[in-house]
Amino acid sequence: MTRGEVRARALLLAGVLLGAAGIFDAVAAGADLTGDRYVSFGDGVVHRHDITGWVWLRLAAGVGVALAGALVPLSRRWSGLLALAAVAVFVVLHLFLFTYHPVQTVLVLGPALAAARLILLHRASPAP
């Protein structure tokens, strides 16, 4: 296997990881839009938390990451920068929502950060 094939496979893997993380997160965000299920109890009062705005942002970020994952295998400079920017927004948004979805955050940030590492390694290595 030549060095160019290894580089192409790394970008393909990064695209698959980003696509899977984005689609999973977009589907989960779509499910969260159907109901208000976040409540807390304190001082004998039930507090209802409306995070609909955050869920819409999460849905948009999931779609953006999936789209960036589809563009990464093109091996263009702009597609790598777009994917890294999408992952950065994805990470920041999920860190804000960590208290509401801790397991889901870990499940989607793992592949997204692994894909970002692959993209960064691809950019750092010299072209064949």
XYZ file of N, CA and C in Angstrom:
384
model
N 0.846 -1.166 0.000
C 0.000 0.000 0.000
C 0.899 1.239 0.000
N 0.614 2.158 -0.884
C 1.437 3.357 -0.987
C 1.022 4.374 0.066
N 1.864 5.361 0.216
C 1.603 6.401 1.207
C 0.346 7.196 0.862
N 0.124 7.432 -0.425
C -1.077 8.151 -0.852
C -2.347 7.397 -0.530
N -2.301 6.057 -0.647
C -3.481 5.256 -0.313
C -3.769 5.300 1.182
N -2.714 5.287 1.985
C -2.890 5.370 3.438
C -3.503 6.717 3.810
N -3.030 7.785 3.179
C -3.587 9.116 3.452
C -5.059 9.182 3.041
N -5.387 8.598 1.894
C -6.776 8.618 1.425
C -7.667 7.806 2.359
N -7.158 6.672 2.836
C -7.961 5.862 3.761
C -8.161 6.569 5.100
N -7.150 7.292 5.552
C -7.289 8.032 6.806
C -8.377 9.090 6.685
N -8.413 9.783 5.554
C -9.463 10.781 5.359
C -10.833 10.137 5.197
N -10.879 8.987 4.559
C -12.145 8.276 4.438
C -12.657 7.837 5.809
N -11.756 7.330 6.643
C -12.137 6.947 8.004
C -12.606 8.162 8.796
N -11.908 9.284 8.651
C -12.328 10.507 9.341
C -13.718 10.925 8.883
N -13.992 10.809 7.598
C -15.311 11.157 7.087
C -16.403 10.244 7.630
N -16.104 8.957 7.703
C -17.087 8.008 8.245
C -17.342 8.291 9.720
N -16.287 8.556 10.481
C -16.453 8.855 11.907
C -17.272 10.127 12.114
N -16.970 11.170 11.341
C -17.729 12.412 11.472
C -19.180 12.223 11.031
N -19.373 11.492 9.957
C -20.736 11.250 9.490
C -21.564 10.481 10.502
N -20.964 9.449 11.081
C -21.688 8.651 12.078
C -22.017 9.478 13.315
N -21.052 10.250 13.802
C -21.295 11.080 14.990
C -22.366 12.130 14.702
N -22.295 12.755 13.530
C -23.271 13.788 13.180
C -24.676 13.242 13.012
N -24.790 12.114 12.326
C -26.118 11.522 12.119
C -26.714 11.046 13.438
N -25.902 10.386 14.265
C -26.389 9.930 15.568
C -26.879 11.111 16.403
N -26.111 12.187 16.407
C -26.480 13.340 17.214
C -27.707 14.053 16.648
N -27.813 14.139 15.335
C -28.981 14.793 14.736
C -30.259 14.001 15.023
N -30.178 12.680 14.959
C -31.352 11.853 15.262
C -31.739 11.997 16.733
N -30.754 11.995 17.618
C -31.046 12.151 19.044
C -31.616 13.536 19.341
N -31.108 14.566 18.664
C -31.646 15.914 18.870
C -33.077 16.002 18.355
N -33.359 15.345 17.244
C -34.729 15.318 16.743
C -35.686 14.658 17.720
N -35.209 13.622 18.390
C -36.037 12.962 19.402
C -36.243 13.857 20.618
N -35.251 14.664 20.952
C -35.385 15.568 22.100
C -36.377 16.697 21.840
N -36.631 17.005 20.584
C -37.557 18.090 20.270
C -39.016 17.721 20.541
N -39.297 16.455 20.735
C -40.687 16.015 20.888
C -41.246 16.205 22.291
N -40.411 16.454 23.290
C -40.978 16.586 24.628
C -40.076 17.331 25.590
N -40.694 17.878 26.632
C -39.960 18.530 27.710
C -39.821 17.527 28.836
N -38.651 16.965 28.974
C -38.491 15.935 29.991
C -37.432 16.284 31.024
N -36.999 17.521 31.062
C -35.960 17.904 32.012
C -36.586 18.696 33.143
N -36.578 18.103 34.320
C -37.124 18.748 35.510
C -36.138 18.565 36.657
N -36.223 19.461 37.612
C -35.442 19.310 38.839
C -36.362 19.629 40.011
N -36.055 19.024 41.125
C -36.861 19.181 42.322
C -36.038 19.913 43.365
N -36.626 20.915 43.966
C -35.929 21.628 45.027
C -36.885 22.486 45.825
N -36.717 22.495 47.119
C -37.547 23.290 48.022
C -39.035 23.007 47.841
N -39.367 21.759 47.576
C -40.759 21.373 47.422
C -41.400 21.864 46.131
N -40.590 22.321 45.188
C -41.098 22.851 43.932
C -40.453 22.091 42.778
N -41.227 21.848 41.740
C -40.712 21.202 40.539
C -40.371 22.295 39.522
N -39.132 22.313 39.088
C -38.683 23.285 38.089
C -38.551 22.578 36.751
N -39.199 23.122 35.738
C -39.114 22.568 34.397
C -38.075 23.358 33.603
N -37.173 22.640 32.914
C -36.114 23.282 32.141
C -36.407 23.124 30.655
N -36.482 24.238 29.966
C -36.732 24.220 28.533
C -35.403 24.447 27.809
N -34.918 23.417 27.149
C -33.646 23.523 26.429
C -33.868 23.391 24.921
N -35.034 23.806 24.457
C -35.368 23.661 23.048
C -34.387 24.405 22.144
N -33.981 25.584 22.527
C -33.022 26.337 21.719
C -31.693 25.607 21.584
N -31.229 25.045 22.680
C -29.987 24.276 22.643
C -30.134 23.032 21.783
N -31.304 22.420 21.824
C -31.526 21.213 21.020
C -31.518 21.558 19.535
N -32.096 22.699 19.160
C -32.034 23.112 17.761
C -30.591 23.373 17.332
N -29.812 23.968 18.206
C -28.385 24.167 17.900
C -27.670 22.831 17.749
N -28.020 21.885 18.606
C -27.407 20.554 18.523
C -27.796 19.846 17.238
N -29.029 20.007 16.809
C -29.471 19.428 15.552
C -28.696 20.031 14.377
N -28.548 21.342 14.376
C -27.793 22.005 13.305
C -26.325 21.587 13.321
N -25.743 21.472 14.503
C -24.344 21.044 14.601
C -24.176 19.608 14.126
N -25.122 18.744 14.453
C -25.052 17.356 13.993
C -25.118 17.261 12.484
N -26.012 18.019 11.874
C -26.115 18.032 10.412
C -24.839 18.615 9.805
N -24.307 19.675 10.428
C -23.070 20.280 9.931
C -21.885 19.331 10.001
N -21.776 18.587 11.074
C -20.678 17.622 11.219
C -20.839 16.483 10.220
N -22.060 16.028 10.005
C -22.284 14.968 9.016
C -21.939 15.459 7.612
N -22.302 16.689 7.296
C -21.963 17.264 5.999
C -20.450 17.427 5.845
N -19.796 17.887 6.894
C -18.337 18.014 6.860
C -17.678 16.653 6.692
N -18.254 15.629 7.308
C -17.734 14.273 7.148
C -17.858 13.780 5.719
N -18.910 14.201 5.027
C -19.070 13.808 3.626
C -18.068 14.529 2.726
N -17.615 15.712 3.132
C -16.695 16.497 2.309
C -15.226 16.226 2.597
N -14.903 15.665 3.743
C -13.505 15.442 4.125
C -12.745 14.554 3.137
N -13.320 13.461 2.639
C -12.551 12.609 1.724
C -12.156 13.277 0.405
N -12.655 14.480 0.140
C -12.246 15.193 -1.070
C -10.769 15.570 -1.031
N -10.201 15.584 0.168
C -8.786 15.882 0.375
C -8.407 17.293 -0.060
N -9.317 18.205 0.096
C -9.043 19.610 -0.192
C -8.742 20.330 1.112
N -7.982 21.383 1.010
C -7.622 22.141 2.210
C -8.866 22.709 2.897
N -9.786 23.263 2.102
C -10.979 23.874 2.681
C -11.873 22.844 3.351
N -11.904 21.613 2.819
C -12.762 20.602 3.444
C -12.213 20.183 4.806
N -10.891 20.131 4.927
C -10.294 19.825 6.222
C -10.528 20.934 7.234
N -10.391 22.183 6.781
C -10.640 23.321 7.677
C -12.109 23.380 8.094
N -13.003 23.094 7.140
C -14.430 23.064 7.466
C -14.733 21.990 8.497
N -14.143 20.819 8.330
C -14.380 19.722 9.270
C -13.836 20.062 10.655
N -12.657 20.661 10.714
C -12.088 21.032 12.016
C -12.932 22.107 12.705
N -13.436 23.053 11.933
C -14.313 24.083 12.509
C -15.623 23.463 13.007
N -16.172 22.532 12.230
C -17.418 21.867 12.646
C -17.202 21.064 13.916
N -16.073 20.385 14.013
C -15.777 19.605 15.221
C -15.601 20.538 16.415
N -14.965 21.683 16.222
C -14.775 22.632 17.326
C -16.125 23.123 17.861
N -17.031 23.484 16.967
C -18.367 23.928 17.391
C -19.114 22.779 18.071
N -18.979 21.590 17.516
C -19.610 20.388 18.052
C -19.155 20.117 19.482
N -17.857 20.222 19.712
C -17.294 19.959 21.047
C -17.778 21.001 22.046
N -17.713 22.272 21.688
C -18.132 23.332 22.608
C -19.613 23.189 22.955
N -20.433 22.930 21.969
C -21.860 22.776 22.211
C -22.144 21.598 23.133
N -21.449 20.492 22.919
C -21.698 19.316 23.761
C -21.139 19.485 25.177
N -20.129 20.279 25.330
C -19.645 20.541 26.688
C -20.655 21.372 27.471
N -21.373 22.269 26.791
C -22.436 23.016 27.461
C -23.606 22.110 27.843
N -23.887 21.116 27.029
C -25.029 20.232 27.273
C -24.651 18.945 27.985
N -23.453 18.865 28.522
C -22.973 17.640 29.149
C -23.861 17.199 30.310
N -24.386 18.125 31.091
C -25.192 17.752 32.259
C -26.518 17.119 31.858
N -27.017 17.426 30.673
C -28.280 16.849 30.228
C -28.098 15.506 29.526
N -26.965 15.324 28.844
C -26.716 14.100 28.076
C -25.265 13.653 28.247
N -24.867 13.168 29.415
C -23.455 12.810 29.599
C -23.013 11.606 28.764
N -23.812 10.584 28.683
C -23.418 9.385 27.937
C -23.386 9.682 26.440
N -24.387 10.360 25.958
C -24.431 10.699 24.541
C -23.270 11.616 24.161
N -22.900 12.519 25.035
C -21.770 13.401 24.763
C -20.494 12.605 24.575
N -20.268 11.658 25.446
C -19.069 10.820 25.324
C -19.123 9.989 24.049
N -20.300 9.478 23.706
C -20.439 8.631 22.516
C -20.203 9.389 21.216
N -20.580 10.654 21.139
C -20.396 11.387 19.890
C -19.090 12.159 19.842
N -18.570 12.561 20.992
C -17.309 13.314 20.969
C -16.105 12.422 20.722
N -16.184 11.158 21.111
C -15.071 10.241 20.856
C -14.756 10.123 19.369
N -15.729 9.716 18.544
C -15.454 9.631 17.109
C -15.131 10.982 16.469
N -15.779 12.050 16.922
C -15.519 13.366 16.331
C -14.085 13.817 16.615
N -13.614 13.606 17.837
C -12.245 13.999 18.164
C -11.219 13.089 17.492
N -11.552 11.807 17.339
C -10.657 10.907 16.614
C -10.546 11.329 15.152
N -11.655 11.733 14.555
C -11.637 12.207 13.173
C -10.823 13.491 13.051
N -10.967 14.391 14.026
C -10.182 15.627 14.003
C -8.692 15.311 14.090
N -8.327 14.329 14.884
C -6.916 13.931 14.985
C -6.419 13.383 13.651
N -7.221 12.566 12.992
C -6.834 12.038 11.682
C -6.656 13.156 10.657
N -7.540 14.141 10.692
C -7.437 15.262 9.758
C -6.182 16.072 10.037
N -5.913 16.318 11.317
C -4.704 17.069 11.669
C -3.438 16.316 11.290
N -3.423 15.003 11.475
C -2.263 14.213 11.068
C -2.107 14.219 9.550
N -3.209 14.205 8.844
C -3.165 14.253 7.385
C -2.576 15.578 6.914
N -2.959 16.659 7.558
C -2.459 17.980 7.179
C -0.988 18.156 7.517
N -0.546 17.493 8.609
C 0.841 17.658 9.045
C 1.830 16.840 8.231
N 1.375 15.729 7.652
C 2.291 14.873 6.906
C 2.509 15.430 5.504
N 3.708 15.264 4.961
C 3.980 15.787 3.620
C 3.231 14.999 2.555
N 2.869 15.657 1.487
C 2.158 14.990 0.385
C 3.087 14.018 -0.323
N 2.514 12.938 -0.870
C 3.362 11.949 -1.553
C 3.962 12.475 -2.840
